[in-house]
């Protein structure tokens, strides 16, 4: 059965090869209806039946000059043999083997599954595969020229989704500076990357098929996504939907070139500046204590943090001149908020106020928060704050990024 299935796939590739060669013919290309029909067949992974299909018979088979011009006498014979089997891929093993060898040579039977792209264009083995129920179940490309060819076929077929996917592949292969513009999702697998386009097309590329420079960028994005999700788990976020949204947020920010606040110094350091005096009523004392503790924690984790002074008329770093944000971290202004309430709307509203008056980046110290971390993440994911550039969360000796613009 395995051999039969292999031959069925081989014949499918042969048919795709023949259709592609037909599509290269100027007589075919001059007929927009036929060329569009063939192009969509290629994209869908379908064969054509020259015996049963009246449209194809009238448009293609009867035009023997086209077939002879494209294939020559021998390939014409093989083409007719293929169509005599109705292209249903019902295996007649001896005949299929002869057809496969006659069209594409011994490569077909060496154990490495060469797809029609390689056979048609005589290129080496690649490792790009479409994921899911898509016509081209195994697309192998060696260089960006093949993605260009797929783009041309998609253009002829009027299939914008496949065309966009082909262009995305081409940019990745070429290491273009804008290679991520046509990618909505990136997942790092074991030896491959999986990509999604905004149109929902999914495809995979093996590591070795991606240029080193492009792979370096992709690795950074994949690492950032993985680290963000792992750190979110560490502070107590367990909802997979919210973890996914956190990862997607980081991915988009990486594509946008956003500034991520990260540790840049050795562990075990102390914050620069002067601690804010712990005075006032009980709530004020609690809040300032948590603010100072957060500064100690961040410095200990390797963040380059300076505690900003409180001044009556403002310390000069705030969104408003009269405000007094708490920290300067790696050159970015942050304000600290240490809620005790578990009211999510109150916490969200307070962060909004911070971004409007104090700083566009916020440290959320949750050491006194006893509510659900999943619900908190959902609140900020469901209701993004326009003025918020970054939200770092501290909880029980761990830190995570809940949001980055």
mmCIF file of N, CA and C in Angstrom, residues 163-222:
data_model
loop_
_atom_site.group_PDB
_atom_site.id
_atom_site.type_symbol
_atom_site.label_atom_id
_atom_site.label_comp_id
_atom_site.label_asym_id
_atom_site.label_seq_id
_atom_site.Cartn_x
_atom_site.Cartn_y
_atom_site.Cartn_z
ATOM 1 N N UNK A 163 -0.607 34.095 -4.195
ATOM 2 C CA UNK A 163 0.380 35.062 -4.687
ATOM 3 C C UNK A 163 1.082 35.746 -3.521
ATOM 4 N N UNK A 164 0.314 36.158 -2.506
ATOM 5 C CA UNK A 164 0.905 36.811 -1.334
ATOM 6 C C UNK A 164 1.836 35.856 -0.597
ATOM 7 N N UNK A 165 1.429 34.584 -0.504
ATOM 8 C CA UNK A 165 2.283 33.598 0.147
ATOM 9 C C UNK A 165 3.587 33.418 -0.619
ATOM 10 N N UNK A 166 3.493 33.332 -1.934
ATOM 11 C CA UNK A 166 4.693 33.163 -2.754
ATOM 12 C C UNK A 166 5.635 34.347 -2.602
ATOM 13 N N UNK A 167 5.071 35.536 -2.549
ATOM 14 C CA UNK A 167 5.905 36.725 -2.382
ATOM 15 C C UNK A 167 6.568 36.736 -1.009
ATOM 16 N N UNK A 168 5.847 36.258 0.020
ATOM 17 C CA UNK A 168 6.437 36.177 1.362
ATOM 18 C C UNK A 168 7.600 35.190 1.375
ATOM 19 N N UNK A 169 7.418 34.038 0.723
ATOM 20 C CA UNK A 169 8.501 33.053 0.627
ATOM 21 C C UNK A 169 9.701 33.651 -0.084
ATOM 22 N N UNK A 170 9.425 34.348 -1.180
ATOM 23 C CA UNK A 170 10.510 34.948 -1.963
ATOM 24 C C UNK A 170 11.310 35.940 -1.138
ATOM 25 N N UNK A 171 10.631 36.747 -0.349
ATOM 26 C CA UNK A 171 11.323 37.745 0.477
ATOM 27 C C UNK A 171 12.161 37.079 1.560
ATOM 28 N N UNK A 172 11.624 36.030 2.165
ATOM 29 C CA UNK A 172 12.389 35.315 3.190
ATOM 30 C C UNK A 172 13.634 34.697 2.576
ATOM 31 N N UNK A 173 13.460 34.077 1.395
ATOM 32 C CA UNK A 173 14.595 33.447 0.731
ATOM 33 C C UNK A 173 15.653 34.469 0.335
ATOM 34 N N UNK A 174 15.204 35.674 -0.007
ATOM 35 C CA UNK A 174 16.136 36.713 -0.437
ATOM 36 C C UNK A 174 16.692 37.515 0.732
ATOM 37 N N UNK A 175 16.151 37.308 1.926
ATOM 38 C CA UNK A 175 16.597 38.074 3.085
ATOM 39 C C UNK A 175 16.230 39.540 2.990
ATOM 40 N N UNK A 176 15.075 39.829 2.375
ATOM 41 C CA UNK A 176 14.652 41.220 2.186
ATOM 42 C C UNK A 176 14.381 41.888 3.527
ATOM 43 N N UNK A 177 14.653 43.190 3.578
ATOM 44 C CA UNK A 177 14.463 43.929 4.831
ATOM 45 C C UNK A 177 13.000 43.945 5.262
ATOM 46 N N UNK A 178 12.084 43.831 4.296
ATOM 47 C CA UNK A 178 10.652 43.846 4.613
ATOM 48 C C UNK A 178 10.050 42.445 4.554
ATOM 49 N N UNK A 179 10.867 41.429 4.802
ATOM 50 C CA UNK A 179 10.404 40.053 4.613
ATOM 51 C C UNK A 179 9.259 39.664 5.542
ATOM 52 N N UNK A 180 9.072 40.368 6.646
ATOM 53 C CA UNK A 180 8.032 39.995 7.600
ATOM 54 C C UNK A 180 6.715 40.725 7.366
ATOM 55 N N UNK A 181 6.669 41.609 6.370
ATOM 56 C CA UNK A 181 5.447 42.378 6.135
ATOM 57 C C UNK A 181 4.278 41.488 5.728
ATOM 58 N N UNK A 182 4.557 40.407 4.997
ATOM 59 C CA UNK A 182 3.488 39.528 4.558
ATOM 60 C C UNK A 182 3.261 38.340 5.463
ATOM 61 N N UNK A 183 3.812 38.388 6.681
ATOM 62 C CA UNK A 183 3.696 37.280 7.628
ATOM 63 C C UNK A 183 2.920 37.740 8.854
ATOM 64 N N UNK A 184 1.875 36.998 9.211
ATOM 65 C CA UNK A 184 1.078 37.368 10.386
ATOM 66 C C UNK A 184 1.401 36.512 11.602
ATOM 67 N N UNK A 185 2.097 35.393 11.380
ATOM 68 C CA UNK A 185 2.382 34.489 12.496
ATOM 69 C C UNK A 185 3.636 33.688 12.193
ATOM 70 N N UNK A 186 4.474 33.501 13.224
ATOM 71 C CA UNK A 186 5.699 32.716 13.096
ATOM 72 C C UNK A 186 5.768 31.727 14.258
ATOM 73 N N UNK A 187 6.005 30.463 13.945
ATOM 74 C CA UNK A 187 6.186 29.436 14.973
ATOM 75 C C UNK A 187 7.470 28.678 14.669
ATOM 76 N N UNK A 188 8.335 28.561 15.677
ATOM 77 C CA UNK A 188 9.582 27.806 15.508
ATOM 78 C C UNK A 188 9.341 26.354 15.872
ATOM 79 N N UNK A 189 9.611 25.460 14.919
ATOM 80 C CA UNK A 189 9.502 24.035 15.167
ATOM 81 C C UNK A 189 10.876 23.395 15.264
ATOM 82 N N UNK A 190 10.911 22.098 15.276
ATOM 83 C CA UNK A 190 12.167 21.354 15.354
ATOM 84 C C UNK A 190 12.757 21.230 13.954
ATOM 85 N N UNK A 191 13.650 22.148 13.612
ATOM 86 C CA UNK A 191 14.284 22.127 12.302
ATOM 87 C C UNK A 191 13.524 22.861 11.223
ATOM 88 N N UNK A 192 12.479 23.566 11.584
ATOM 89 C CA UNK A 192 11.710 24.304 10.583
ATOM 90 C C UNK A 192 11.019 25.502 11.228
ATOM 91 N N UNK A 193 10.527 26.390 10.378
ATOM 92 C CA UNK A 193 9.660 27.484 10.801
ATOM 93 C C UNK A 193 8.313 27.317 10.112
ATOM 94 N N UNK A 194 7.254 27.619 10.822
ATOM 95 C CA UNK A 194 5.919 27.631 10.239
ATOM 96 C C UNK A 194 5.431 29.070 10.201
ATOM 97 N N UNK A 195 4.894 29.463 9.057
ATOM 98 C CA UNK A 195 4.448 30.837 8.856
ATOM 99 C C UNK A 195 2.972 30.856 8.470
ATOM 100 N N UNK A 196 2.312 31.958 8.784
ATOM 101 C CA UNK A 196 0.948 32.200 8.321
ATOM 102 C C UNK A 196 0.904 33.576 7.682
ATOM 103 N N UNK A 197 0.140 33.689 6.604
ATOM 104 C CA UNK A 197 -0.064 34.983 5.967
ATOM 105 C C UNK A 197 -1.379 35.573 6.471
ATOM 106 N N UNK A 198 -1.598 36.864 6.269
ATOM 107 C CA UNK A 198 -2.866 37.470 6.701
ATOM 108 C C UNK A 198 -4.085 36.815 6.060
ATOM 109 N N UNK A 199 -3.901 36.170 4.888
ATOM 110 C CA UNK A 199 -5.008 35.493 4.210
ATOM 111 C C UNK A 199 -5.253 34.090 4.741
ATOM 112 N N UNK A 200 -4.440 33.662 5.710
ATOM 113 C CA UNK A 200 -4.639 32.348 6.298
ATOM 114 C C UNK A 200 -3.874 31.221 5.637
ATOM 115 N N UNK A 201 -2.990 31.537 4.691
ATOM 116 C CA UNK A 201 -2.151 30.506 4.082
ATOM 117 C C UNK A 201 -1.043 30.116 5.055
ATOM 118 N N UNK A 202 -0.846 28.815 5.247
ATOM 119 C CA UNK A 202 0.191 28.308 6.143
ATOM 120 C C UNK A 202 1.253 27.585 5.328
ATOM 121 N N UNK A 203 2.512 27.810 5.660
ATOM 122 C CA UNK A 203 3.579 27.072 4.995
ATOM 123 C C UNK A 203 4.755 26.919 5.940
ATOM 124 N N UNK A 204 5.584 25.916 5.647
ATOM 125 C CA UNK A 204 6.765 25.649 6.461
ATOM 126 C C UNK A 204 8.022 25.784 5.615
ATOM 127 N N UNK A 205 9.089 26.221 6.271
ATOM 128 C CA UNK A 205 10.392 26.258 5.620
ATOM 129 C C UNK A 205 11.408 25.627 6.562
ATOM 130 N N UNK A 206 12.189 24.683 6.034
ATOM 131 C CA UNK A 206 13.229 24.063 6.845
ATOM 132 C C UNK A 206 14.323 25.081 7.141
ATOM 133 N N UNK A 207 14.988 24.913 8.262
ATOM 134 C CA UNK A 207 16.037 25.855 8.661
ATOM 135 C C UNK A 207 17.069 26.044 7.565
ATOM 136 N N UNK A 208 17.469 24.934 6.923
ATOM 137 C CA UNK A 208 18.543 25.037 5.940
ATOM 138 C C UNK A 208 18.125 25.762 4.669
ATOM 139 N N UNK A 209 16.812 25.945 4.476
ATOM 140 C CA UNK A 209 16.331 26.650 3.297
ATOM 141 C C UNK A 209 16.208 28.152 3.521
ATOM 142 N N UNK A 210 16.495 28.614 4.728
ATOM 143 C CA UNK A 210 16.382 30.036 5.053
ATOM 144 C C UNK A 210 17.785 30.614 5.182
ATOM 145 N N UNK A 211 18.079 31.721 4.494
ATOM 146 C CA UNK A 211 19.409 32.329 4.608
ATOM 147 C C UNK A 211 19.760 32.634 6.059
ATOM 148 N N UNK A 212 21.052 32.609 6.355
ATOM 149 C CA UNK A 212 21.511 32.800 7.733
ATOM 150 C C UNK A 212 21.003 34.119 8.305
ATOM 151 N N UNK A 213 21.096 35.195 7.516
ATOM 152 C CA UNK A 213 20.663 36.509 8.007
ATOM 153 C C UNK A 213 19.173 36.509 8.331
ATOM 154 N N UNK A 214 18.373 35.899 7.464
ATOM 155 C CA UNK A 214 16.930 35.828 7.708
ATOM 156 C C UNK A 214 16.632 34.960 8.920
ATOM 157 N N UNK A 215 17.350 33.845 9.030
ATOM 158 C CA UNK A 215 17.112 32.938 10.152
ATOM 159 C C UNK A 215 17.473 33.591 11.476
ATOM 160 N N UNK A 216 18.493 34.443 11.463
ATOM 161 C CA UNK A 216 18.877 35.146 12.686
ATOM 162 C C UNK A 216 17.738 36.034 13.180
ATOM 163 N N UNK A 217 17.090 36.720 12.251
ATOM 164 C CA UNK A 217 15.951 37.575 12.613
ATOM 165 C C UNK A 217 14.797 36.726 13.132
ATOM 166 N N UNK A 218 14.515 35.645 12.428
ATOM 167 C CA UNK A 218 13.422 34.763 12.838
ATOM 168 C C UNK A 218 13.695 34.126 14.192
ATOM 169 N N UNK A 219 14.954 33.758 14.431
ATOM 170 C CA UNK A 219 15.317 33.167 15.723
ATOM 171 C C UNK A 219 15.076 34.146 16.865
ATOM 172 N N UNK A 220 15.418 35.408 16.630
ATOM 173 C CA UNK A 220 15.214 36.420 17.669
ATOM 174 C C UNK A 220 13.731 36.577 17.991
ATOM 175 N N UNK A 221 12.911 36.585 16.950
ATOM 176 C CA UNK A 221 11.467 36.714 17.165
ATOM 177 C C UNK A 221 10.928 35.493 17.901
ATOM 178 N N UNK A 222 11.323 34.308 17.444
ATOM 179 C CA UNK A 222 10.844 33.076 18.080
ATOM 180 C C UNK A 222 11.286 33.006 19.535
#
